[in-house]
Amino acid sequence: MFTKLTTPQELFHYKLGAALKMENTVLEMPGDHEKTAQQSQLKKQFRQHAQETKRQIRNLEKAFSELGEEPDDSPCPAIEGIEKEGKANIKKSDDSVVDAVILAGAAETEHHEIAVYEGLITEAEAMGQREIVRLLKENLEQEEHTLEEVKEATRELAQQQFAAA
Ligand SMILES: [Fe+2]
Ligand SMILES: [Fe+2]
C-alpha cells in the first residue's frame, strides 16, 4: 500500500481500503451480537444486517475494480476501537442491560459507517465516477436504514427499562 499519500486519487483509493477493512471488521461483530442479544427481534436485525454487510463488501470490491485496482484494505483503527469498547462493555454488563450496550455500540458503528460513505461519495462524485457513487450510495442507504432501526429499538428499550426501574 501507500507509504505517503500524494494525490487526491491515492487518498480516495486508501480510504476505500479503510472502508473495506471497516466492513470486514463489522461482519464479525453481528455474529457476536446475535449470540449475546437477549431480545429475539434484535437477534433478527443483526442477522439481516450481516447479510447486507456481505453485499456491501462486494460493492466495495466492485468499486476497486471500477478504479482498475485490486481490492486492498487499509487500517481502520476507528472501527476496531468501537468494537473493543463494545466487547469490554458487554463483558461488564448483566443480561438485563446487555441489549442497551449492544444497541449503543451498533449506533456508534452505523454513525461511523455513514460518515465514511458520505465522505467517499462526495469525492467519487467530484471524480465523475458514477458507478462508484451508485455502489457506495447503496451501502450508505443500508447503513442509514439500519441506524433508524437501531434508534427505534433503543427508544423502545429505554422506555421499558426506565419505566420498570
Ligand atoms: Fe456496513
Ligand atoms: Fe452497518
Short mmCIF file of N, CA, C and O and ligand atoms in Angstrom, two decimals, residues 22-23 26 49 53 56 110 113 117 143, ligand 1:
data_model
loop_
_atom_site.label_atom_id
_atom_site.label_comp_id
_atom_site.label_asym_id
_atom_site.label_seq_id
_atom_site.Cartn_x
_atom_site.Cartn_y
_atom_site.Cartn_z
N MET A 22 -13.21 -1.76 7.39
CA MET A 22 -14.32 -1.47 8.30
C MET A 22 -15.42 -2.53 8.15
O MET A 22 -15.86 -3.13 9.14
N GLU A 23 -15.83 -2.79 6.91
CA GLU A 23 -16.93 -3.75 6.69
C GLU A 23 -16.51 -5.17 7.08
O GLU A 23 -17.32 -5.92 7.61
N VAL A 26 -16.82 -5.27 10.75
CA VAL A 26 -18.24 -5.27 11.13
C VAL A 26 -18.88 -6.64 10.90
O VAL A 26 -19.71 -7.08 11.69
N HIS A 49 -28.57 -7.60 9.02
CA HIS A 49 -27.53 -6.63 8.66
C HIS A 49 -26.22 -7.33 8.29
O HIS A 49 -25.45 -6.80 7.49
N THR A 53 -24.11 -6.59 5.04
CA THR A 53 -22.67 -6.29 5.11
C THR A 53 -21.90 -7.08 4.06
O THR A 53 -20.97 -6.56 3.43
N GLN A 56 -22.31 -5.30 0.96
CA GLN A 56 -21.54 -4.04 0.99
C GLN A 56 -20.07 -4.31 0.66
O GLN A 56 -19.42 -3.52 -0.03
N GLU A 110 -22.87 2.42 13.14
CA GLU A 110 -23.60 2.93 11.96
C GLU A 110 -23.24 4.39 11.69
O GLU A 110 -23.07 4.78 10.54
N GLU A 113 -19.92 4.37 9.96
CA GLU A 113 -20.04 3.90 8.58
C GLU A 113 -20.65 4.98 7.69
O GLU A 113 -20.20 5.20 6.56
N TYR A 117 -18.98 6.61 4.32
CA TYR A 117 -19.58 6.57 2.97
C TYR A 117 -19.91 7.96 2.45
O TYR A 117 -19.72 8.24 1.26
N GLU A 143 -26.92 1.53 5.63
CA GLU A 143 -26.45 1.98 6.95
C GLU A 143 -27.47 2.93 7.58
O GLU A 143 -27.75 2.85 8.77
FE FE B 1 -21.66 -1.61 6.67
#
